Protein backbone atom coordinates (compact mmCIF):
# COMPACT_ATOMS: atom_id res chain seq x y z
CA UNK A 1 0.00 0.00 0.00
CA UNK A 2 1.35 3.42 -0.81
CA UNK A 3 2.15 5.39 2.33
CA UNK A 4 0.65 8.58 0.89
CA UNK A 5 -2.79 6.98 1.37
CA UNK A 6 -2.09 5.51 4.79
CA UNK A 7 0.63 6.15 7.35
CA UNK A 8 3.32 3.51 7.88
CA UNK A 9 1.85 2.27 11.17
CA UNK A 10 -1.64 2.05 9.70
CA UNK A 11 -0.21 0.39 6.60
CA UNK A 12 1.15 -2.45 8.75
CA UNK A 13 -2.20 -2.82 10.51
CA UNK A 14 -4.00 -3.10 7.16
CA UNK A 15 -1.85 -6.04 6.11
CA UNK A 16 -3.52 -9.42 6.22
CA UNK A 17 -3.21 -11.21 9.55
CA UNK A 18 -1.29 -14.04 7.91
CA UNK A 19 1.45 -11.50 7.08
CA UNK A 20 1.23 -9.41 10.27
CA UNK A 21 1.36 -12.59 12.34
CA UNK A 22 4.59 -13.62 10.65
CA UNK A 23 6.30 -10.52 12.11
CA UNK A 24 4.85 -11.31 15.53
CA UNK A 25 5.88 -14.98 15.18
CA UNK A 26 2.30 -16.17 15.74
CA UNK A 27 1.35 -19.69 14.67
CA UNK A 28 -0.63 -19.58 11.42
CA UNK A 29 -3.76 -20.87 13.16
CA UNK A 30 -3.75 -17.72 15.37
CA UNK A 31 -3.61 -15.31 12.42
CA UNK A 32 -7.37 -14.93 12.21
CA UNK A 33 -9.36 -12.16 10.58
CA UNK A 34 -10.40 -9.41 12.97
CA UNK A 35 -12.84 -7.91 10.47
CA UNK A 36 -15.36 -10.75 10.39
CA UNK A 37 -16.80 -13.49 12.57
CA UNK A 38 -15.70 -16.55 10.59
CA UNK A 39 -12.77 -17.21 12.97
CA UNK A 40 -10.55 -18.30 10.09
CA UNK A 41 -7.00 -17.49 9.03
CA UNK A 42 -6.97 -14.18 7.19
CA UNK A 43 -5.00 -14.89 4.04
CA UNK A 44 -5.43 -13.76 0.44
CA UNK A 45 -8.09 -16.40 -0.25
CA UNK A 46 -10.13 -15.38 2.79
CA UNK A 47 -9.83 -11.68 1.90
CA UNK A 48 -10.85 -12.19 -1.72
CA UNK A 49 -13.57 -14.84 -1.35
CA UNK A 50 -15.08 -15.16 2.10
CA UNK A 51 -14.42 -12.26 4.50
CA UNK A 52 -17.83 -11.00 5.58
CA UNK A 53 -16.63 -7.40 5.71
CA UNK A 54 -16.00 -7.50 1.93
CA UNK A 55 -19.36 -8.95 0.91
CA UNK A 56 -20.76 -5.94 -0.97
CA UNK A 57 -17.60 -5.29 -2.99
CA UNK A 58 -17.10 -9.02 -3.63
CA UNK A 59 -20.60 -9.43 -5.06
CA UNK A 60 -19.87 -6.80 -7.72
CA UNK A 61 -16.39 -8.19 -8.46
CA UNK A 62 -17.67 -11.76 -8.80
CA UNK A 63 -20.55 -10.67 -11.06
CA UNK A 64 -18.09 -8.88 -13.34
CA UNK A 65 -15.69 -11.83 -13.29
CA UNK A 66 -18.53 -14.20 -14.22
CA UNK A 67 -19.32 -12.13 -17.31
CA UNK A 68 -15.73 -12.41 -18.51
CA UNK A 69 -15.07 -15.94 -17.25
CA UNK A 70 -18.34 -17.92 -17.55
CA UNK A 71 -16.92 -20.83 -15.50
CA UNK A 72 -15.94 -18.50 -12.62
CA UNK A 73 -18.75 -19.48 -10.24
CA UNK A 74 -17.76 -23.15 -10.52
CA UNK A 75 -14.19 -22.55 -9.35
CA UNK A 76 -12.95 -23.20 -5.82
CA UNK A 77 -12.16 -20.16 -3.68
CA UNK A 78 -8.46 -20.81 -4.18
CA UNK A 79 -8.80 -20.94 -7.97
CA UNK A 80 -10.99 -17.81 -7.98
CA UNK A 81 -8.31 -15.95 -6.05
CA UNK A 82 -5.55 -17.16 -8.36
CA UNK A 83 -7.55 -16.25 -11.46
CA UNK A 84 -8.42 -12.78 -10.19
CA UNK A 85 -4.95 -11.91 -8.95
CA UNK A 86 -3.23 -13.21 -12.10
CA UNK A 87 -5.69 -12.06 -14.73
CA UNK A 88 -4.34 -10.35 -17.84
CA UNK A 89 -7.78 -8.94 -18.67
CA UNK A 90 -7.67 -5.12 -18.24
CA UNK A 91 -11.26 -5.00 -16.93
CA UNK A 92 -10.55 -7.61 -14.28
CA UNK A 93 -7.26 -5.96 -13.29
CA UNK A 94 -9.13 -2.68 -12.77
CA UNK A 95 -11.99 -4.33 -10.88
CA UNK A 96 -9.61 -6.25 -8.59
CA UNK A 97 -7.69 -3.05 -7.86
CA UNK A 98 -10.92 -1.24 -7.01
CA UNK A 99 -12.07 -4.15 -4.85
CA UNK A 100 -8.84 -4.20 -2.85
CA UNK A 101 -8.73 -0.41 -2.51
CA UNK A 102 -12.34 -0.11 -1.30
CA UNK A 103 -12.03 -3.05 1.11
CA UNK A 104 -8.84 -1.64 2.65
CA UNK A 105 -10.41 1.81 2.80
CA UNK A 106 -13.34 0.39 4.77
CA UNK A 107 -10.97 -1.47 7.10
CA UNK A 108 -9.09 1.76 7.72
CA UNK A 109 -12.33 3.50 8.64
CA UNK A 110 -13.30 0.65 10.98
CA UNK A 111 -9.95 0.87 12.76
CA UNK A 112 -10.33 4.62 13.27
CA UNK A 113 -13.61 4.17 15.18
XYZ file of N, CA and C in Angstrom, residues 33-90:
174
model
N -8.827 -13.432 11.049
C -9.360 -12.160 10.578
C -10.087 -11.446 11.708
N -9.728 -10.196 11.926
C -10.396 -9.415 12.970
C -11.517 -8.546 12.411
N -11.796 -8.710 11.119
C -12.836 -7.908 10.473
C -14.114 -8.689 10.210
N -14.134 -9.968 10.563
C -15.362 -10.746 10.393
C -15.453 -11.794 11.501
N -16.524 -12.539 11.488
C -16.802 -13.485 12.571
C -16.574 -14.940 12.167
N -15.892 -15.174 11.064
C -15.702 -16.550 10.593
C -14.626 -17.309 11.368
N -13.821 -16.587 12.161
C -12.771 -17.209 12.970
C -11.881 -18.119 12.118
N -11.398 -17.557 11.017
C -10.549 -18.302 10.095
C -9.287 -17.495 9.812
N -8.256 -18.160 9.346
C -7.004 -17.486 9.027
C -7.269 -16.449 7.932
N -6.786 -15.251 8.165
C -6.967 -14.183 7.188
C -5.784 -14.193 6.213
N -5.996 -14.860 5.108
C -5.004 -14.887 4.041
C -5.633 -14.291 2.786
N -4.933 -14.346 1.673
C -5.434 -13.761 0.442
C -6.739 -14.409 -0.011
N -6.860 -15.702 0.164
C -8.086 -16.399 -0.247
C -9.263 -15.941 0.601
N -9.065 -15.859 1.895
C -10.130 -15.379 2.786
C -10.534 -13.954 2.403
N -9.561 -13.078 2.237
C -9.832 -11.678 1.904
C -10.629 -11.562 0.607
N -10.230 -12.305 -0.399
C -10.854 -12.187 -1.716
C -12.204 -12.895 -1.805
N -12.389 -14.004 -1.094
C -13.569 -14.843 -1.354
C -14.539 -15.043 -0.206
N -14.144 -14.802 1.032
C -15.084 -15.162 2.098
C -15.196 -14.186 3.265
N -14.327 -13.186 3.373
C -14.420 -12.259 4.498
C -15.765 -11.522 4.444
N -16.496 -11.599 5.518
C -17.829 -11.005 5.576
C -17.781 -9.493 5.383
N -16.705 -8.859 5.837
C -16.627 -7.397 5.712
C -16.480 -6.935 4.255
N -16.170 -7.856 3.339
C -15.998 -7.498 1.928
C -17.164 -7.956 1.045
N -18.255 -8.336 1.643
C -19.364 -8.950 0.914
C -19.909 -8.081 -0.217
N -20.158 -6.815 0.038
C -20.761 -5.942 -0.970
C -19.829 -5.784 -2.174
N -18.573 -5.468 -1.913
C -17.603 -5.289 -2.993
C -17.373 -6.600 -3.747
N -17.343 -7.703 -3.010
C -17.100 -9.017 -3.631
C -18.228 -9.384 -4.585
N -19.454 -9.096 -4.207
C -20.596 -9.426 -5.065
C -20.427 -8.774 -6.439
N -20.068 -7.521 -6.452
C -19.872 -6.801 -7.717
C -18.679 -7.380 -8.492
N -17.579 -7.632 -7.802
C -16.394 -8.191 -8.458
C -16.700 -9.553 -9.075
N -17.367 -10.414 -8.313
C -17.666 -11.758 -8.803
C -18.661 -11.727 -9.967
N -19.617 -10.806 -9.929
C -20.552 -10.667 -11.055
C -19.795 -10.269 -12.315
N -18.885 -9.315 -12.192
C -18.087 -8.885 -13.342
C -17.181 -10.007 -13.842
N -16.577 -10.728 -12.910
C -15.689 -11.833 -13.293
C -16.474 -12.921 -14.019
N -17.698 -13.170 -13.590
C -18.527 -14.205 -14.222
C -18.916 -13.838 -15.650
N -19.019 -12.558 -15.939
C -19.324 -12.126 -17.309
C -18.135 -12.384 -18.241
N -16.941 -12.229 -17.708
C -15.730 -12.413 -18.510
C -15.287 -13.872 -18.523
N -15.439 -14.527 -17.382
C -15.067 -15.937 -17.246
C -16.325 -16.728 -16.865
N -17.068 -17.259 -17.831
C -18.342 -17.924 -17.554
C -18.248 -19.079 -16.540
N -17.109 -19.703 -16.430
C -16.922 -20.826 -15.503
C -16.551 -20.359 -14.089
N -16.449 -19.049 -13.879
C -15.938 -18.495 -12.621
C -16.668 -19.030 -11.386
N -17.974 -19.063 -11.426
C -18.747 -19.478 -10.239
C -18.524 -20.946 -9.870
N -18.019 -21.737 -10.804
C -17.761 -23.149 -10.521
C -16.380 -23.411 -9.922
N -15.549 -22.380 -9.861
C -14.194 -22.554 -9.346
C -14.177 -22.610 -7.822
N -13.153 -23.234 -7.273
C -12.952 -23.201 -5.822
C -12.513 -21.794 -5.429
N -12.599 -21.479 -4.154
C -12.162 -20.165 -3.685
C -10.691 -19.922 -4.019
N -9.881 -20.952 -3.871
C -8.458 -20.810 -4.179
C -8.258 -20.480 -5.661
N -8.953 -21.176 -6.530
C -8.800 -20.937 -7.966
C -9.384 -19.584 -8.378
N -10.452 -19.147 -7.719
C -10.992 -17.813 -7.981
C -9.944 -16.753 -7.641
N -9.325 -16.912 -6.489
C -8.315 -15.949 -6.051
C -7.143 -15.917 -7.028
N -6.675 -17.081 -7.407
C -5.553 -17.163 -8.355
C -5.931 -16.511 -9.682
N -7.108 -16.818 -10.187
C -7.552 -16.250 -11.460
C -7.641 -14.729 -11.382
N -8.254 -14.219 -10.325
C -8.423 -12.778 -10.195
C -7.095 -12.051 -10.039
N -6.213 -12.591 -9.226
C -4.951 -11.910 -8.953
C -3.925 -12.069 -10.071
N -4.155 -12.988 -10.987
C -3.228 -13.211 -12.095
C -3.829 -12.900 -13.455
N -5.016 -12.337 -13.469
C -5.692 -12.060 -14.730
C -4.897 -11.072 -15.578
N -4.947 -11.279 -16.875
C -4.339 -10.349 -17.843
C -5.410 -9.455 -18.477
N -6.675 -9.709 -18.118
C -7.783 -8.937 -18.671
C -7.810 -7.546 -18.022
N -7.708 -6.476 -18.803
C -7.669 -5.119 -18.237
C -8.883 -4.782 -17.362
